[in-house]
Tab-separated table of C-alpha atoms in Angstrom:
chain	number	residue	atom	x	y	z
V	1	UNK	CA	64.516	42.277	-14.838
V	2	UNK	CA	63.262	44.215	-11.799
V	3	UNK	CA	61.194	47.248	-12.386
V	4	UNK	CA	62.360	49.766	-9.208
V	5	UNK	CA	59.867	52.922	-10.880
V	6	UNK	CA	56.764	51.398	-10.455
V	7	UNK	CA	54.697	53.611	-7.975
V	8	UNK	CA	54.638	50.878	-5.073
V	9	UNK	CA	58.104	50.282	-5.133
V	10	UNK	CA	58.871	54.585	-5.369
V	11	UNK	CA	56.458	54.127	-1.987
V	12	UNK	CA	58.581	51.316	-0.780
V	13	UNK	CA	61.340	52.671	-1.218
V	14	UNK	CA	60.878	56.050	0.579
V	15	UNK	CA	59.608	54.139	3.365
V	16	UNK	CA	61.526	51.257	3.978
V	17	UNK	CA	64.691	53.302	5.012
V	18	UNK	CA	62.957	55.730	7.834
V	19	UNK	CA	61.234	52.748	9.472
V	20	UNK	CA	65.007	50.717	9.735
V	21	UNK	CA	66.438	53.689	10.855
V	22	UNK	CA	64.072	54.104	13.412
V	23	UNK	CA	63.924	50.475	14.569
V	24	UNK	CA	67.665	50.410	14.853
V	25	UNK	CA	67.707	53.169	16.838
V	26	UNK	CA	65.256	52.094	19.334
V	27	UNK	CA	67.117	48.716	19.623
V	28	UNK	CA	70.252	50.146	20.113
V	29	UNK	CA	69.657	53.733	21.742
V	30	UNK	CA	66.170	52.375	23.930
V	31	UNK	CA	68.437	51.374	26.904
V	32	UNK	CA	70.883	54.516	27.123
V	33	UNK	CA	67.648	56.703	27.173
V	34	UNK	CA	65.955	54.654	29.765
V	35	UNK	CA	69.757	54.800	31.716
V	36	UNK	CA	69.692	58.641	31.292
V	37	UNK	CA	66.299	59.074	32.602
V	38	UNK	CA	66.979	57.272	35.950
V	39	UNK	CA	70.280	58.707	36.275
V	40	UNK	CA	68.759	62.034	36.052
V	41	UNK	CA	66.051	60.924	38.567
V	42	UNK	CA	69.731	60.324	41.029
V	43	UNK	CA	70.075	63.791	40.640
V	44	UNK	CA	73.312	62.915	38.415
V	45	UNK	CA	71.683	64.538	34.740
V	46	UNK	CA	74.163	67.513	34.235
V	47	UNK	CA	76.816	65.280	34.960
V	48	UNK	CA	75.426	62.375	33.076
V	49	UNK	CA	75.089	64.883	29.814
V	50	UNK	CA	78.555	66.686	29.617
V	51	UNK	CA	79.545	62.589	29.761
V	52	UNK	CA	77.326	61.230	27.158
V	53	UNK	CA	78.055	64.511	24.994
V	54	UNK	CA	81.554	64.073	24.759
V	55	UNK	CA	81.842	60.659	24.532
V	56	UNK	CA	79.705	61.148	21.430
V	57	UNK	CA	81.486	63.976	19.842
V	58	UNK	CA	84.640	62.274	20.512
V	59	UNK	CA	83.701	59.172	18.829
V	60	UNK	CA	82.271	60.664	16.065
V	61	UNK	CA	85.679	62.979	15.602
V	62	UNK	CA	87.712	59.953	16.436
V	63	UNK	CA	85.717	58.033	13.774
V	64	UNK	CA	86.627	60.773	11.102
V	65	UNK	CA	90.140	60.762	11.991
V	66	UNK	CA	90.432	57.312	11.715
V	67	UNK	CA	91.416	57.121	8.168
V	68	UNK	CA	89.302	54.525	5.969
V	69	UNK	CA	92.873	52.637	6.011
V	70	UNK	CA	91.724	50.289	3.261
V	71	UNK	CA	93.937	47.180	3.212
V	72	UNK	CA	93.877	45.236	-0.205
V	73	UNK	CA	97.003	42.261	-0.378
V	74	UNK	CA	96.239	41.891	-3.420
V	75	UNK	CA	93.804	42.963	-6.168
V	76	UNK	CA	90.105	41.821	-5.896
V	77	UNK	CA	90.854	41.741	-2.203
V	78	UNK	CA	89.749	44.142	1.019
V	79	UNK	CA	90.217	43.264	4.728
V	80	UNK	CA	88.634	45.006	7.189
V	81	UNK	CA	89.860	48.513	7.314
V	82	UNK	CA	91.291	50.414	10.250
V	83	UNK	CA	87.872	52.805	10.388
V	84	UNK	CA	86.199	49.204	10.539
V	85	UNK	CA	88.204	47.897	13.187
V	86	UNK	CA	87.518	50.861	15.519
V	87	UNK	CA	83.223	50.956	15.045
V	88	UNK	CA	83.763	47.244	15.404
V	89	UNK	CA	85.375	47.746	18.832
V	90	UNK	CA	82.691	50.580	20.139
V	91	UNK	CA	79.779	48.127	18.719
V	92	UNK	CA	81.405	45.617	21.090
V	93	UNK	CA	82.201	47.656	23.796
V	94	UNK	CA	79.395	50.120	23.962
V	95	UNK	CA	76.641	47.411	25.517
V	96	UNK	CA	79.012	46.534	28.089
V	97	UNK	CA	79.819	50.106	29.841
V	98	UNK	CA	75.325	50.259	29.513
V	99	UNK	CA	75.589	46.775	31.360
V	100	UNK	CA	78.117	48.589	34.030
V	101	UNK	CA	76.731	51.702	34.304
V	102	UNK	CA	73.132	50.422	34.916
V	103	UNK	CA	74.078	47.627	37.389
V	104	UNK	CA	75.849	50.267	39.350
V	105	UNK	CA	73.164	52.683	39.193
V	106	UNK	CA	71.058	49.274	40.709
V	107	UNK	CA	72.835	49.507	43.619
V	108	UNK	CA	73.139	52.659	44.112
V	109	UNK	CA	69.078	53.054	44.260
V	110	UNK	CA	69.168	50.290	46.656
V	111	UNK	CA	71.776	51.050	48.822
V	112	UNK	CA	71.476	54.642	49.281
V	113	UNK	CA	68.214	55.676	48.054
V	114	UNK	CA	65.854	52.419	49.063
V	115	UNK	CA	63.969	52.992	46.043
V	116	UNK	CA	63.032	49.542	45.430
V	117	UNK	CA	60.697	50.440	42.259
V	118	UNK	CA	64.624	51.502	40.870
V	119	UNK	CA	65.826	49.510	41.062
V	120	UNK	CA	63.601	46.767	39.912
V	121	UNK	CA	63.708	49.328	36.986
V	122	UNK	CA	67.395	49.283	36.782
V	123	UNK	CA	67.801	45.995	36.384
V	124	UNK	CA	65.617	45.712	33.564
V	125	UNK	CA	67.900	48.060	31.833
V	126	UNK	CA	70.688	45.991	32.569
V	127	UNK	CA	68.926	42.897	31.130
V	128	UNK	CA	68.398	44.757	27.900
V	129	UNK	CA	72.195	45.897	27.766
V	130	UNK	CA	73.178	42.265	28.544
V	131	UNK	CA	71.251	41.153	25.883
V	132	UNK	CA	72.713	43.534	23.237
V	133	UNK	CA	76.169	42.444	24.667
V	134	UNK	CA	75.064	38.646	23.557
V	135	UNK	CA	73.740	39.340	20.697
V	136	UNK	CA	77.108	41.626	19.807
V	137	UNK	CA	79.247	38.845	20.679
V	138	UNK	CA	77.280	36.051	18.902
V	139	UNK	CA	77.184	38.199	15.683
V	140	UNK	CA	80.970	39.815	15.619
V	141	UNK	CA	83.489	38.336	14.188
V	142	UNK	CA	87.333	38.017	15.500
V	143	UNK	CA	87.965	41.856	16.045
V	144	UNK	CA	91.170	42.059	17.171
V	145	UNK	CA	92.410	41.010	13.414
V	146	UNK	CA	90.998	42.585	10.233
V	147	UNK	CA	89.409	39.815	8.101
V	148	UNK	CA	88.305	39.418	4.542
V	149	UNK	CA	85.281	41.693	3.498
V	150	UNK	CA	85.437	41.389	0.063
V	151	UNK	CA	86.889	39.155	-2.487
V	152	UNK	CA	86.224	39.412	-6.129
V	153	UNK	CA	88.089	36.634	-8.346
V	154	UNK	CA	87.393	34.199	-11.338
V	155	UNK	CA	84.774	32.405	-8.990
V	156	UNK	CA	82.592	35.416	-8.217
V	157	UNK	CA	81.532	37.934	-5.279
V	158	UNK	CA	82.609	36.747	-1.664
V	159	UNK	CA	80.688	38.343	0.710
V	160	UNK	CA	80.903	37.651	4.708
V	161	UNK	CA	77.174	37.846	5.311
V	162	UNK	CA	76.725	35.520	2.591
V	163	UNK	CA	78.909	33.165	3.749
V	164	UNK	CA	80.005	31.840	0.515
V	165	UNK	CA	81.079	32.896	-3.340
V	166	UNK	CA	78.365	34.294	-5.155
V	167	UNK	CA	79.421	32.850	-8.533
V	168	UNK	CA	79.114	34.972	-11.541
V	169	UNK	CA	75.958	33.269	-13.169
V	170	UNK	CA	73.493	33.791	-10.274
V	171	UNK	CA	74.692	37.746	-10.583
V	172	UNK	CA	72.153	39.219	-13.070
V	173	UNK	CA	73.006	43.421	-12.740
V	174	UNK	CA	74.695	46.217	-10.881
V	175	UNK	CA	72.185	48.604	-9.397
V	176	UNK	CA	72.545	51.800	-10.029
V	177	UNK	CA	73.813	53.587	-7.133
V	178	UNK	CA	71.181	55.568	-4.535
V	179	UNK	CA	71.362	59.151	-3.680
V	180	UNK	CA	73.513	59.185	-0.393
V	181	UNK	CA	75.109	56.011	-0.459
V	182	UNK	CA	78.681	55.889	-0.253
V	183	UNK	CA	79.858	52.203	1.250
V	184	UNK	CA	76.847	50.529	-0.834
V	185	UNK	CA	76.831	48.375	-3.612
V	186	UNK	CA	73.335	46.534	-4.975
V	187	UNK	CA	73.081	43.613	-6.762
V	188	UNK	CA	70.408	42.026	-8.799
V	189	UNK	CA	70.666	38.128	-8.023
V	190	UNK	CA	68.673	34.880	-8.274
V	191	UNK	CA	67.631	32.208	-8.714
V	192	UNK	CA	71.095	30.964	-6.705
V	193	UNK	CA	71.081	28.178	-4.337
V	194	UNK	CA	72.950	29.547	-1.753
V	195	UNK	CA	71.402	29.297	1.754
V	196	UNK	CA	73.083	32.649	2.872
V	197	UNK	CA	70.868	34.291	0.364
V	198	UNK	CA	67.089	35.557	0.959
V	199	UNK	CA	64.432	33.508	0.132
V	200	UNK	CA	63.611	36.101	-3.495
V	201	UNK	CA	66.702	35.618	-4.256
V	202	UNK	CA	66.837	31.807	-4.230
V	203	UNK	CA	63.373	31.442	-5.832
V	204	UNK	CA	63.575	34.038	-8.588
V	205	UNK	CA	65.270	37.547	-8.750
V	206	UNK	CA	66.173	39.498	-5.761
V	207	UNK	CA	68.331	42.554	-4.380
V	208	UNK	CA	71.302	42.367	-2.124
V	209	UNK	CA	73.307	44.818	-0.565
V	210	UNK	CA	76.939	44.640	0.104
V	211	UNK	CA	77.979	47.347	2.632
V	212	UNK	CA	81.514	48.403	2.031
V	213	UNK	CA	81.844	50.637	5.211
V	214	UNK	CA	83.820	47.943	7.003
V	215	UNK	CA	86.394	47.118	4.131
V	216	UNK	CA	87.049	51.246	3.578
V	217	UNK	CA	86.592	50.909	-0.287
V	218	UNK	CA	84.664	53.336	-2.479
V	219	UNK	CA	81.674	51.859	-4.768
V	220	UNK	CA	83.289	52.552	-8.024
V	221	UNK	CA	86.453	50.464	-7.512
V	222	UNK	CA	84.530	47.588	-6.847
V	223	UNK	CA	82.224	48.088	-9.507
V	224	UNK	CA	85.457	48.341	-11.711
V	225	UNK	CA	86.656	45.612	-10.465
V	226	UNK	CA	83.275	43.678	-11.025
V	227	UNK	CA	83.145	44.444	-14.824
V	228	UNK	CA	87.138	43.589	-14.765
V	229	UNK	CA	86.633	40.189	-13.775
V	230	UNK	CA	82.644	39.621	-15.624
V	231	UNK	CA	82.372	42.605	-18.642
V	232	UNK	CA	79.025	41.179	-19.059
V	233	UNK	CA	77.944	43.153	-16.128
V	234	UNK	CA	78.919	46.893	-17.084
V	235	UNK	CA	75.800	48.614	-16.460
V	236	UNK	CA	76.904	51.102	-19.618
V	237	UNK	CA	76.445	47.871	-22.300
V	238	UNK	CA	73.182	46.672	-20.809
V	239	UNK	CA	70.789	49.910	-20.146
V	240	UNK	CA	67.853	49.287	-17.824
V	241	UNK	CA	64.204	48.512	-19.525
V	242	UNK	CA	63.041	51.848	-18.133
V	243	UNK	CA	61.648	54.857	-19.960
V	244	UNK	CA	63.667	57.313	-18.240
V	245	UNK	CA	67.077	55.663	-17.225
V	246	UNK	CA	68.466	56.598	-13.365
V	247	UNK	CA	70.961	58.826	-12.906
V	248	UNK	CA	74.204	57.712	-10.601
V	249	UNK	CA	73.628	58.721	-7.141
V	250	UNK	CA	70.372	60.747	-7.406
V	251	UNK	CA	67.586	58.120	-7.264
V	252	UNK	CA	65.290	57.113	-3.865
V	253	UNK	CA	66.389	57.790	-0.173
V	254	UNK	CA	69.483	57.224	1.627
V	255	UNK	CA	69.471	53.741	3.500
V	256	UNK	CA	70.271	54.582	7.532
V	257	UNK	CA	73.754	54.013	8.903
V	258	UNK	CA	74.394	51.544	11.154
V	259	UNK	CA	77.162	53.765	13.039
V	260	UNK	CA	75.484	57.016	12.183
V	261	UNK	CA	71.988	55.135	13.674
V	262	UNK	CA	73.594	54.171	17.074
V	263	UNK	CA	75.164	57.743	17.495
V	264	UNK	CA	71.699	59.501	16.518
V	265	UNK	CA	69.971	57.122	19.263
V	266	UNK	CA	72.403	58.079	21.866
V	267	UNK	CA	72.803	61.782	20.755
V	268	UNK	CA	68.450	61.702	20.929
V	269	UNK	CA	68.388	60.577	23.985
V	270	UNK	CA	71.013	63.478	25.710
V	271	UNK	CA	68.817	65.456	23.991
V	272	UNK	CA	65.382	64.918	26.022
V	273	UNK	CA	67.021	64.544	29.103
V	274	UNK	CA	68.778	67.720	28.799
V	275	UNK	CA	65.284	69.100	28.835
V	276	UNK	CA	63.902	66.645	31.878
V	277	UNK	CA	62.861	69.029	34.778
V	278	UNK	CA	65.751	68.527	37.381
């Protein structure tokens, strides 16, 4: 059984959930700060921030409007809710406005300015947004039509990312929920021979996480309906071999979002040039 109270995995833990937070929101925010920076450089930044600003308050108000939606056809089963559908179609769409916005601001260092430096410049940006727009495409699935992001039955756990049923016997324990997390739910797995699995989990034991963000469903249905379909697995019957057992929702650091990440980036990067020198 795995031993999360050790003192490396306390420093693990605490650590491991800044540094993906800040990767993913270099990856995704690096290009609309480098875009904001030359399109204050046109002279364009006051302009360029009551934009940006309001196209991220609106999304995030929009996003919180959206309501979760959560579509189940029948028990055991969530599709991707409406709140899914819509930070599907901004993760899709947001790379290609970048892709437009910097190409244009290409030619308009070109044509007007002759900065050649620009737009040599420029069209690096563009690269990176074009790349992001692969790499979004490659990885999305249909999103047009909601889609099965959960499916708990008599076989097991069905989980996109996975690819396949987790069946029942390679599912060892439900992790007790972190502080902060809302659309998460941890599993202890392994040895399973799935090839959608990490390689700790196919080897020996391991931890996955199932985000339930897209699917709209709280934790504690799912957990219900885990120990519904496998009672074996109620955390309550089978206590952790821990001296001091966790409490629900108030153990180690909340993991980053992966809308709340790409809205920070783009919010951090209004930010600094709101302070550039014009």
């Amino acid at each position: 059984m795995m031993n999360r109270f050790d003192t490396l995995a306390r420093v693990s833990d605490g650590t491991s959930a800044p540094l993906r937070a800040a990767a993913f929101s270099l990856w995704r925010g690096g290009p609309w700060f480098a875009l904001l920076i030359v399109l204050d450089v046109l002279h364009l930044g006051q302009l360029t921030l009551v934009v940006f600003v309001f196209a991220v308050s609106a999304a995030a108000k929009l996003s919180r409007r959206v309501g979760g939606g959560v579509r189940s056809p029948e028990p055991g089963v969530w599709l991707t809710s409406a709140r899914g559908m819509w930070w599907r179609w901004i993760r899709r769409g947001a790379p290609q406005a970048g892709l437009a916005l910097s190409l244009l601001a290409a030619l308009g260092l070109g044509w007007w300015n002759g900065w050649f430096w620009g737009v040599g410049y420029m069209l690096a940006v563009a690269l990176a947004f074009a790349v992001q727009s692969v790499h979004v495409s490659w990885i999305s699935r249909a999103w047009r039509t909601p889609e099965v992001e959960l499916r708990i039955d008599e076989a097991g756990v069905y989980y996109p990312e996975i690819g396949e049923t987790l069946p029942w016997d390679d599912i060892a324990e439900i992790l007790p929920r972190r502080r902060g997390e809302r659309d998460m739910l941890r599993l202890v797995v392994g040895p399973s021979p799935l090839p959608g699995l990490r390689e700790a989990c196919r080897t020996g034991r391991g931890e996955i996480a199932i985000r339930l963000g897209e699917a709209g469903v709280d934790r504690e249905t799912v957990v219900a309906a885990i120990i519904a379909a496998r009672p074996s697995l109620d955390p309550s019957i089978h206590p952790r071999p821990v001296f001091v057992q966790p409490i629900e929702g108030v153990y180690v650091d909340q993991p980053p979002s992966e809308n709340e990440s790409s809205l920070t980036a783009i919010a951090a990067g209004v930010a600094v040039v709101a302070i550039l020198p014009n």
